[in-house]
CSV table of C-alpha atoms and ligand atoms in Angstrom, one decimal:
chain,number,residue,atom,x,y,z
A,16,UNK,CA,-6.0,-53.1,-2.0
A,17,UNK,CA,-8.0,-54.2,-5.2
A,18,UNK,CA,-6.2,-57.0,-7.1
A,19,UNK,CA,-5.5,-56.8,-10.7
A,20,UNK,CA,-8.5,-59.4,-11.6
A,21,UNK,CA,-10.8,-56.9,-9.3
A,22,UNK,CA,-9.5,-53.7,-11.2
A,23,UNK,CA,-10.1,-55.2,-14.4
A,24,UNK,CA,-13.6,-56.2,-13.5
A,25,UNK,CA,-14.0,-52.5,-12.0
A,26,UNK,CA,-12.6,-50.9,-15.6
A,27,UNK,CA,-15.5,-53.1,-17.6
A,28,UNK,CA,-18.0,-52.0,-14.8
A,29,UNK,CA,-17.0,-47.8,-15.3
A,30,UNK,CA,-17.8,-48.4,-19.0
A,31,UNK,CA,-21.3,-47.9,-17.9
A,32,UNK,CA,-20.9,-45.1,-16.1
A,33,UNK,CA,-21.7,-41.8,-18.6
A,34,UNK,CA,-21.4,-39.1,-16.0
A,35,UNK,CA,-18.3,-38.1,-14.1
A,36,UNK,CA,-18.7,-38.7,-10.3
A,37,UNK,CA,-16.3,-37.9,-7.0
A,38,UNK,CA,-15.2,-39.2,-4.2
A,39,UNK,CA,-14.6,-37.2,-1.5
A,40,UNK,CA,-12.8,-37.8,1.8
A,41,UNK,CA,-13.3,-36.6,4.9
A,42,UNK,CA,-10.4,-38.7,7.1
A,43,UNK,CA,-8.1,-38.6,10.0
A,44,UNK,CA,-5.0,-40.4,11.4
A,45,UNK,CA,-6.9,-43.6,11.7
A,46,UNK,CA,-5.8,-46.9,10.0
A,47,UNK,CA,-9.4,-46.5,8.0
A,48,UNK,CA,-8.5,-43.7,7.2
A,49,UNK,CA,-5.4,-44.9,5.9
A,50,UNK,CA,-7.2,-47.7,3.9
A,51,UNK,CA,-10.0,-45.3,2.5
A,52,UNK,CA,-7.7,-42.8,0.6
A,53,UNK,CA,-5.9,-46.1,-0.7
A,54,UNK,CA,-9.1,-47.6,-1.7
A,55,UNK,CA,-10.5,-44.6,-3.3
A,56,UNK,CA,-7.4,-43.2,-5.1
A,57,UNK,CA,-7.1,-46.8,-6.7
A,58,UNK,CA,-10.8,-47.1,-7.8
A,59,UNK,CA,-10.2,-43.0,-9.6
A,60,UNK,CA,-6.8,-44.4,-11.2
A,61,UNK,CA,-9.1,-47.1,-12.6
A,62,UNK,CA,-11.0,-44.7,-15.1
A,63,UNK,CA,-9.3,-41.3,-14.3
A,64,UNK,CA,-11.4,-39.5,-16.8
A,65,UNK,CA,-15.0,-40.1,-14.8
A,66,UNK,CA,-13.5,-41.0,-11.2
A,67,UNK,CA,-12.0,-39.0,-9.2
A,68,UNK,CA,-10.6,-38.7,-5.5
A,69,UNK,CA,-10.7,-35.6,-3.4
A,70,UNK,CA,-9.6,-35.7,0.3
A,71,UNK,CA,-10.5,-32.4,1.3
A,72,UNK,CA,-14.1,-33.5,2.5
A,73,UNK,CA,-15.8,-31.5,5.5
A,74,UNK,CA,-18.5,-34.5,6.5
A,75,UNK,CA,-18.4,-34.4,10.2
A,76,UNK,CA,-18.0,-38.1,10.7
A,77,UNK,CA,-14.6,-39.3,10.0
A,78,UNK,CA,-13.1,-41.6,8.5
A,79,UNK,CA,-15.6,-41.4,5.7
A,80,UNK,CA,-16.1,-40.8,2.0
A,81,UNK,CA,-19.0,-39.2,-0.2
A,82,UNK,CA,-19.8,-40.7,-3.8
A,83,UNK,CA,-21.7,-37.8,-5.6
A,84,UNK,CA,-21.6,-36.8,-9.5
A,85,UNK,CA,-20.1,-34.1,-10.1
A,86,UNK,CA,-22.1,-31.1,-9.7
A,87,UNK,CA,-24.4,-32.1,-7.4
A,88,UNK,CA,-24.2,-33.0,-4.0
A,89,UNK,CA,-25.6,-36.4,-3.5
A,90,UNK,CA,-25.9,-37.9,0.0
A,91,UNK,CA,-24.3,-41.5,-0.4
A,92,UNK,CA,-21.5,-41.9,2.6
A,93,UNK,CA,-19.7,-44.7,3.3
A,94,UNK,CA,-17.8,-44.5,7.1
A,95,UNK,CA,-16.3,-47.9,6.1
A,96,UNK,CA,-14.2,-49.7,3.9
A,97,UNK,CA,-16.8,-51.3,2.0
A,98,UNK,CA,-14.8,-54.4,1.0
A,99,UNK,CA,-16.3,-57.9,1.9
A,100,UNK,CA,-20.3,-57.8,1.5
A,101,UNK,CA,-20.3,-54.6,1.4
A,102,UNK,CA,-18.3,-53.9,-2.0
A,103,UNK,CA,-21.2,-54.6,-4.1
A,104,UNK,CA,-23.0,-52.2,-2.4
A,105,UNK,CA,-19.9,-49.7,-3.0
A,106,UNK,CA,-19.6,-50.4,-6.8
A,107,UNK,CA,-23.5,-50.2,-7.3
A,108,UNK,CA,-23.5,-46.4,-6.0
A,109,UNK,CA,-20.9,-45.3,-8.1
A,110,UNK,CA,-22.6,-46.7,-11.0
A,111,UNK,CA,-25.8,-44.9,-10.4
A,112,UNK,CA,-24.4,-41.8,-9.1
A,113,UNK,CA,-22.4,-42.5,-12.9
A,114,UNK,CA,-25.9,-42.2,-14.4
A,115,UNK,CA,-26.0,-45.9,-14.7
A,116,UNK,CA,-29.6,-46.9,-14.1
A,117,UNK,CA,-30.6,-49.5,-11.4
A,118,UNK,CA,-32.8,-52.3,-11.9
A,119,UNK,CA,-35.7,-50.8,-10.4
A,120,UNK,CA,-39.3,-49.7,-11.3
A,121,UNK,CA,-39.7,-46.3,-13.1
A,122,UNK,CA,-42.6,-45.6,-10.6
A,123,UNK,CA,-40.2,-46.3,-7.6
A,124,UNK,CA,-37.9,-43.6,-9.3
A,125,UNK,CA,-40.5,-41.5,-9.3
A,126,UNK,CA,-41.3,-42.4,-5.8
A,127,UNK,CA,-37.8,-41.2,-4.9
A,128,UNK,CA,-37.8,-38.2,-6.6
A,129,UNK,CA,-40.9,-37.1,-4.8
A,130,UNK,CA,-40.3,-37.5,-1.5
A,131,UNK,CA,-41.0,-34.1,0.4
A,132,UNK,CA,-38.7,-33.9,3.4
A,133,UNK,CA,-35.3,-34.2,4.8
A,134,UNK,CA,-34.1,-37.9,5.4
A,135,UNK,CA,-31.2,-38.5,7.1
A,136,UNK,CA,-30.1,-42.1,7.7
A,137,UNK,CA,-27.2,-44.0,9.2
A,138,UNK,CA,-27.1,-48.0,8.4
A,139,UNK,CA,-25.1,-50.2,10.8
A,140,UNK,CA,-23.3,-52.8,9.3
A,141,UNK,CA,-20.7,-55.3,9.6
A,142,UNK,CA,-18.6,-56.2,6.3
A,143,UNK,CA,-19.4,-60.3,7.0
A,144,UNK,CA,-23.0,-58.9,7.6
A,145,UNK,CA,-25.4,-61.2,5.1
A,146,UNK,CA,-28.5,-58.7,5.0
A,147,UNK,CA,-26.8,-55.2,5.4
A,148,UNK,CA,-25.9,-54.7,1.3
A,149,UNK,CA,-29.8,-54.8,0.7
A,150,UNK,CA,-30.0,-52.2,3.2
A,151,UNK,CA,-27.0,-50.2,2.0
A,152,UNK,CA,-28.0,-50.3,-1.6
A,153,UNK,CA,-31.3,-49.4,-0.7
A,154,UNK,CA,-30.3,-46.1,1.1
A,155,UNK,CA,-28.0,-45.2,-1.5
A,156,UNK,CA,-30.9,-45.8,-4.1
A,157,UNK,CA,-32.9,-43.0,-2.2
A,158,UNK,CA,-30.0,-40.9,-1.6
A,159,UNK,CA,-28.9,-41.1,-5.3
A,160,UNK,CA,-32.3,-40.2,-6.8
A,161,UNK,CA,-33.1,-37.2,-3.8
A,162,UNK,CA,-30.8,-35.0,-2.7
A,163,UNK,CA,-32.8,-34.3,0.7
A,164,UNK,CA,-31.9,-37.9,1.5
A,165,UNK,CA,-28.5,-38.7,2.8
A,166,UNK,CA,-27.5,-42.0,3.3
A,167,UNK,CA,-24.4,-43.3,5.6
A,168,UNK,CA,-23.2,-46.5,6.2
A,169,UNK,CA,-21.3,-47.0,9.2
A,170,UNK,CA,-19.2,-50.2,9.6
A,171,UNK,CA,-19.8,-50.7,13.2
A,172,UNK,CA,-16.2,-52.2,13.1
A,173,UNK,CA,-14.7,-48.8,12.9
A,174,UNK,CA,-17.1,-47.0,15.1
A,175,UNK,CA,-16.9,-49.6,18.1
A,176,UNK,CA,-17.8,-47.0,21.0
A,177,UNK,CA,-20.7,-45.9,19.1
A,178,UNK,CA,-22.4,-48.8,18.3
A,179,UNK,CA,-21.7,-49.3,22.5
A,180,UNK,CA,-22.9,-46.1,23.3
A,181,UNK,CA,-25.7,-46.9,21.2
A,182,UNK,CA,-25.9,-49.9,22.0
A,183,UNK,CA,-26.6,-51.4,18.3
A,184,UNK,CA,-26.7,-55.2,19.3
A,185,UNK,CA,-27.1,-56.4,15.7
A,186,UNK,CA,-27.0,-55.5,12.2
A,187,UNK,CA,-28.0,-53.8,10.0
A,188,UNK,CA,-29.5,-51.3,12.2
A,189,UNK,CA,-31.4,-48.3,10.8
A,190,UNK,CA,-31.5,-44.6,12.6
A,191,UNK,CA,-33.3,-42.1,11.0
A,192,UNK,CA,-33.1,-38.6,12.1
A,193,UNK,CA,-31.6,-39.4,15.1
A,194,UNK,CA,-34.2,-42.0,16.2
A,195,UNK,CA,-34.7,-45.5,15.4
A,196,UNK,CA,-36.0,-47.0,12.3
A,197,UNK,CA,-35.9,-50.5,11.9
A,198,UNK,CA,-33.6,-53.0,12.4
A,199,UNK,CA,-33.0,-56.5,9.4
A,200,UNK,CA,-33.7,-56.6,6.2
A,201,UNK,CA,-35.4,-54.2,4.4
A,202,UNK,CA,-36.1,-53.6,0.7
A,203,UNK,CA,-36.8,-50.4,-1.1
A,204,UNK,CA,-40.1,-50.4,-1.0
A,205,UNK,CA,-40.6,-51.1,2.9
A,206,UNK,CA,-38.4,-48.0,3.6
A,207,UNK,CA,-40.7,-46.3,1.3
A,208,UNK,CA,-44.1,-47.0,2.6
A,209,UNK,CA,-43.0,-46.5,5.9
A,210,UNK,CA,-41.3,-42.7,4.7
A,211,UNK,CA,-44.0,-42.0,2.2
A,212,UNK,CA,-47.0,-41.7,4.3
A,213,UNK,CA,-48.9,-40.3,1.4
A,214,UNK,CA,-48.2,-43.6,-0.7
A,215,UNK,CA,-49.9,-45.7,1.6
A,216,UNK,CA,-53.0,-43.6,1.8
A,217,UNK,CA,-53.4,-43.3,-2.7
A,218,UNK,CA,-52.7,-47.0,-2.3
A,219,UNK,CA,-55.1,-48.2,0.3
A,220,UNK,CA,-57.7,-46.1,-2.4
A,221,UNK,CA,-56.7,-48.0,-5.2
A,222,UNK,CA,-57.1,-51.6,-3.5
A,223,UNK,CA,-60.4,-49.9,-2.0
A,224,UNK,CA,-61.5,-49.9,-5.8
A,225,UNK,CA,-60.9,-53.8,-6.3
A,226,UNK,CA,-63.3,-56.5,-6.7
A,227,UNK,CA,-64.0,-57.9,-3.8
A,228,UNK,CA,-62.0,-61.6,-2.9
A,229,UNK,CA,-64.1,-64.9,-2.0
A,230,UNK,CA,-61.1,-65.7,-0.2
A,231,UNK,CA,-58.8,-62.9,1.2
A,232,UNK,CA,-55.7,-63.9,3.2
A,233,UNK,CA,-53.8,-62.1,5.7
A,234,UNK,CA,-50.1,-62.8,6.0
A,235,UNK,CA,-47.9,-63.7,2.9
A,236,UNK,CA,-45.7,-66.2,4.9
A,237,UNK,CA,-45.4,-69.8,4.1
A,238,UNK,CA,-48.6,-70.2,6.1
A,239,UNK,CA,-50.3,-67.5,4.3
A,240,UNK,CA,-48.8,-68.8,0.9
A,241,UNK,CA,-49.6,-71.9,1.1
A,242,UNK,CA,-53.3,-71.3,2.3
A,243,UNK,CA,-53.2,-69.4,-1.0
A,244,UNK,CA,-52.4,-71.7,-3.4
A,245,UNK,CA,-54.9,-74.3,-2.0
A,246,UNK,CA,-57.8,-72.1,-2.1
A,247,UNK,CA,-56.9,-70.5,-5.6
A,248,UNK,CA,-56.6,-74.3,-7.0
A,249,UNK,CA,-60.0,-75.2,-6.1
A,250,UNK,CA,-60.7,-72.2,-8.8
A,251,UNK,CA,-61.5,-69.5,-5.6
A,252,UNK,CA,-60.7,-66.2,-6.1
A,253,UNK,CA,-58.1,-65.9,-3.6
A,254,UNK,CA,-55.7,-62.6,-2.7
A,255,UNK,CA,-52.9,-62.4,-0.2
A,256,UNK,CA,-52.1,-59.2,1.7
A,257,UNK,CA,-49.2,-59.1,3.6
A,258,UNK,CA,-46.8,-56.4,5.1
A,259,UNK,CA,-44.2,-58.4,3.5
A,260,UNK,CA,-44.5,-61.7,1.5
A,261,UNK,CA,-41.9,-64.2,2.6
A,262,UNK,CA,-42.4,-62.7,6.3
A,263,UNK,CA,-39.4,-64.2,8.4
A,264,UNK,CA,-38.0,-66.4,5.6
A,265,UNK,CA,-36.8,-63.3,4.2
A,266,UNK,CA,-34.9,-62.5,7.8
A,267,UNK,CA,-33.2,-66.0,7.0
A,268,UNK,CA,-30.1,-66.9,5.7
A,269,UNK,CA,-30.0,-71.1,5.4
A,270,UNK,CA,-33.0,-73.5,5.5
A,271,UNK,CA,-31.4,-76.8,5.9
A,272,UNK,CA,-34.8,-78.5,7.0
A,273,UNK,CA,-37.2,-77.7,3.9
A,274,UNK,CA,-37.7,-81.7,3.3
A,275,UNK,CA,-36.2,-82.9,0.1
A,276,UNK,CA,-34.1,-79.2,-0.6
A,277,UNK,CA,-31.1,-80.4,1.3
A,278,UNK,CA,-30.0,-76.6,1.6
A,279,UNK,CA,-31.5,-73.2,0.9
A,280,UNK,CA,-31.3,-69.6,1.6
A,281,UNK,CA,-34.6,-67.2,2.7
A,282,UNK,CA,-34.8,-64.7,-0.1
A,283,UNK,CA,-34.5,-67.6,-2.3
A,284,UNK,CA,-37.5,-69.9,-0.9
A,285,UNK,CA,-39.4,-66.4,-0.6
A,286,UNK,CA,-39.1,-65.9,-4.4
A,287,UNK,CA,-39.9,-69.5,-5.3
A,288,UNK,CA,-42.9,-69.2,-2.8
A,289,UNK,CA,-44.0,-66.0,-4.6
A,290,UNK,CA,-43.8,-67.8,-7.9
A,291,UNK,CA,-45.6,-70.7,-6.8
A,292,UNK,CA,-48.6,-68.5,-5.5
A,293,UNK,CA,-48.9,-66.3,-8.7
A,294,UNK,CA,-48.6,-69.6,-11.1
A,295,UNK,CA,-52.2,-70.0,-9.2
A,296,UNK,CA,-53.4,-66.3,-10.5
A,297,UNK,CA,-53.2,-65.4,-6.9
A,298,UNK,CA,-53.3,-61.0,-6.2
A,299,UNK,CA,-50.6,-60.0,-3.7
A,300,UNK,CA,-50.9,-56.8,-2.2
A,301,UNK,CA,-47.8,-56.0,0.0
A,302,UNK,CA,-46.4,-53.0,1.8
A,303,UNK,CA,-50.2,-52.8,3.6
A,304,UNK,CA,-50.9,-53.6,7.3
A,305,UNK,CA,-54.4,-54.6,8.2
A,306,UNK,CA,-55.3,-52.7,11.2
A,307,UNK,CA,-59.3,-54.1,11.0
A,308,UNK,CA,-61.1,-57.2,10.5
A,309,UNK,CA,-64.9,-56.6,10.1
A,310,UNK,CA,-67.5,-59.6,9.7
A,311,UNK,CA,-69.9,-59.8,7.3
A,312,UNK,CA,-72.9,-57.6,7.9
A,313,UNK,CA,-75.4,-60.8,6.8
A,314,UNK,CA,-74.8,-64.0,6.1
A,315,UNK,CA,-72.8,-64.7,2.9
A,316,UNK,CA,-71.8,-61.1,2.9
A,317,UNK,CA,-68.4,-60.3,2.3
A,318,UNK,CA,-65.8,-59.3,5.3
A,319,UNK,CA,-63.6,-56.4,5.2
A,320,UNK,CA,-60.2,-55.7,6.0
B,416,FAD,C1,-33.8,-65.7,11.5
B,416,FAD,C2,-34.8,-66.8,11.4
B,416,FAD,C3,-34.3,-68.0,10.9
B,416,FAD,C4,-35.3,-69.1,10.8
B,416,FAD,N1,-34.8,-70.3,10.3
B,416,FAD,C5,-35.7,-71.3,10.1
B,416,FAD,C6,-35.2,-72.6,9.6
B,416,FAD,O1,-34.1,-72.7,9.2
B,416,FAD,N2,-36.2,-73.5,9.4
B,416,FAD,C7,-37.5,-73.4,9.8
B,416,FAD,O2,-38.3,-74.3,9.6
B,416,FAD,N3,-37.9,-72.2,10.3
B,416,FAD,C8,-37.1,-71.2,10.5
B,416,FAD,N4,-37.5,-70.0,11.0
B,416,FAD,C9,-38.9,-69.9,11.3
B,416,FAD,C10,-39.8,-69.7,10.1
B,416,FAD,O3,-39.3,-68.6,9.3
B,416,FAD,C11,-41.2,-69.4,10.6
B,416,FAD,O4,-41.7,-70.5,11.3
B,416,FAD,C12,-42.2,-69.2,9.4
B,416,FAD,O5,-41.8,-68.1,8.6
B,416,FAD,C13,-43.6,-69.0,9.9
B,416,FAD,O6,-44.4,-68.8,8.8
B,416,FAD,P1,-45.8,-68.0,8.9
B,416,FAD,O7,-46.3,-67.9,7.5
B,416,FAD,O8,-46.6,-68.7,9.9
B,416,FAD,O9,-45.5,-66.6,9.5
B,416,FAD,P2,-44.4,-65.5,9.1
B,416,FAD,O10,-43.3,-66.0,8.3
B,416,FAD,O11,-44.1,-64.8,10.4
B,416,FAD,O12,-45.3,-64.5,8.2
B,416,FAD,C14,-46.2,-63.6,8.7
B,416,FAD,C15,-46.8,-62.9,7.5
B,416,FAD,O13,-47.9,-62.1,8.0
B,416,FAD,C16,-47.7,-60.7,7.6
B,416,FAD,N5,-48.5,-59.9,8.6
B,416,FAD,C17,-48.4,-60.0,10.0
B,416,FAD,N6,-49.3,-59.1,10.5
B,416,FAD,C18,-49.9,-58.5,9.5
B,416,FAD,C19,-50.9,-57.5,9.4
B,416,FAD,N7,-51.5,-56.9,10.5
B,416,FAD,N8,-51.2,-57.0,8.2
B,416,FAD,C20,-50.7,-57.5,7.1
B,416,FAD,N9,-49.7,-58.5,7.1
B,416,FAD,C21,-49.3,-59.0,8.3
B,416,FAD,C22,-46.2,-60.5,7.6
B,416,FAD,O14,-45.8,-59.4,6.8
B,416,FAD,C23,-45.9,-61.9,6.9
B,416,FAD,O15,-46.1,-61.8,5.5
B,416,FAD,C24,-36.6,-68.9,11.1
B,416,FAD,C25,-37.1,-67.7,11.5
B,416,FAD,C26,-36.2,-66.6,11.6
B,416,FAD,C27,-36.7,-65.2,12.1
């Protein structure tokens, strides 16, 4: 299943990994099934001493496999085989449940960690699906770091009568706790204000304690970003808040009509509008909703959101 340039990559990546992990499947007599144990038992023959491949795995949905260090019980499940888009996702999680550490914030770790409650989610996703691995590796982050979160992701591929029965009409598709969650991209730290409830409340204190803005704006889209750097260039103190900057360029996959950038992708122009509005000193506050707009008591007064 993995090529000999693939295995060699795989053998430099498993240098990083520092504690031994498994990979336990729970299968039956499908042809995923099939491809799973094949998949797995060639990613443990890679680095034998810190991989290794059970199929003796009692997870009720089938075919499936668990990636968990050894020793603990961590909730990362794939009911695919995450080849395609997906095997990024796949080779991340094994890393981190390796003790390799992701690229994230310290605080979101600790975040993670203390998370009080029982989180079970299932991810919909296609292998040719361009958003799902953000989703995926996002869910395995969580599930990684806390072991009340489990994390599945479910390639609607092998599952067809669920995703009907459900009717899932596009991916990725979040479920969480038997209810639905949200449905697109999403990045870590969306999932977590949204889970965290407590987060949002100590950080709608902090931003309470800020100066206030001569020019505040709602909405971090290319509207709201834009509106941002002209006021902030006129020397305005200027902040952007914003449930999520980018807004639905980061649902996008190609911009072919950005005159003079024959071709783009979302994330991408999201990033370069980020770094365009902060060149300009401008605050971004995402991850908060504004619920309220109140005028200014008197004339010149400041509003508040
Ligand atoms: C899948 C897809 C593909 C697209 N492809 C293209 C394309 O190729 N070319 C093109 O020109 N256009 C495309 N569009 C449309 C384009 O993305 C939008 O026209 C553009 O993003 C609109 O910008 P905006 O800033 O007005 O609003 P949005 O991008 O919608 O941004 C709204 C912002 O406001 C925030 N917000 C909303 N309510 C609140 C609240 N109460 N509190 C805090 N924040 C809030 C959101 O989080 C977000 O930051 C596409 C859209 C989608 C969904």
């Amino acid at each position: 299943m993995l090529d000999s340039n693939t295995q060699a990559q795989l053998a430099a990546y498993f240098e990083r990994i520092s504690q031994p992990i498994e990979l336990i499947a729970s299968l039956d007599d499908s042809e995923g099934a099939q491809q799973i144990r094949e998949l797995i038992t060639e990613i443990a023959a890679i680095a034998p001493a810190k991989i290794s491949a059970r199929f003796d795995g009692s997870f009720e949905r089938r075919p499936s496999f668990q990636i968990t260090r050894v020793g603990h019980n961590m909730g990362v499940h794939f009911a695919a085989v995450p080849m395609g888009h997906e095997f990024t996702s796949l080779v991340l999680a094994l890393l981190w449940a390796g003790g390799h550490p992701p690229k994230v914030e310290p605080e979101v770790i600790a975040q993670i960690k203390a998370l009080d409650g029982d989180f079970a989610f299932e991810t919909y996703m296609s292998l040719t699906c361009h958003n799902c691995p953000d989703v995926v590796q996002a869910m395995n982050l969580l599930a990684v770091f806390n072991p009340r979160i489990r994390a599945v992701a479910i390639d609607g591929g092998l599952f067809q009568d669920e995703v009907e029965a459900k009717q899932i009409m596009a991916v990725p598709s979040v479920v969480l706790n038997g209810a639905s969650f949200g449905n697109g991209r999403m990045e870590v730290g969306e999932i977590l204000a949204k889970i965290d409830t407590g987060a949002a409340k100590r950080e709608a204190a902090k931003l309470n304690e800020r100066a206030p803005y001569e020019v505040l704006i709602i909405g971090g889209g290319p509207a709201g970003a834009a509106a941002a750097v002209y006021a902030a260039r006129k020397g305005i103190r200027t902040g952007i808040v914003a449930e999520r900057f980018g807004g639905q360029t980061m649902d996008t996959l190609g911009i072919e009509n950005f005159i003079s950038v024959l071709e783009t992708e979302g994330p991408k122009f999201a990033a370069a509008l980020e770094a365009h509005v902060r060149h300009y000193g401008v605050d971004i506050i995402t991850l908060q909703r504004v619920a309220k707009l109140e005028p200014a008591a008197v004339p010149g007064g400041y509003a508040t959101v």
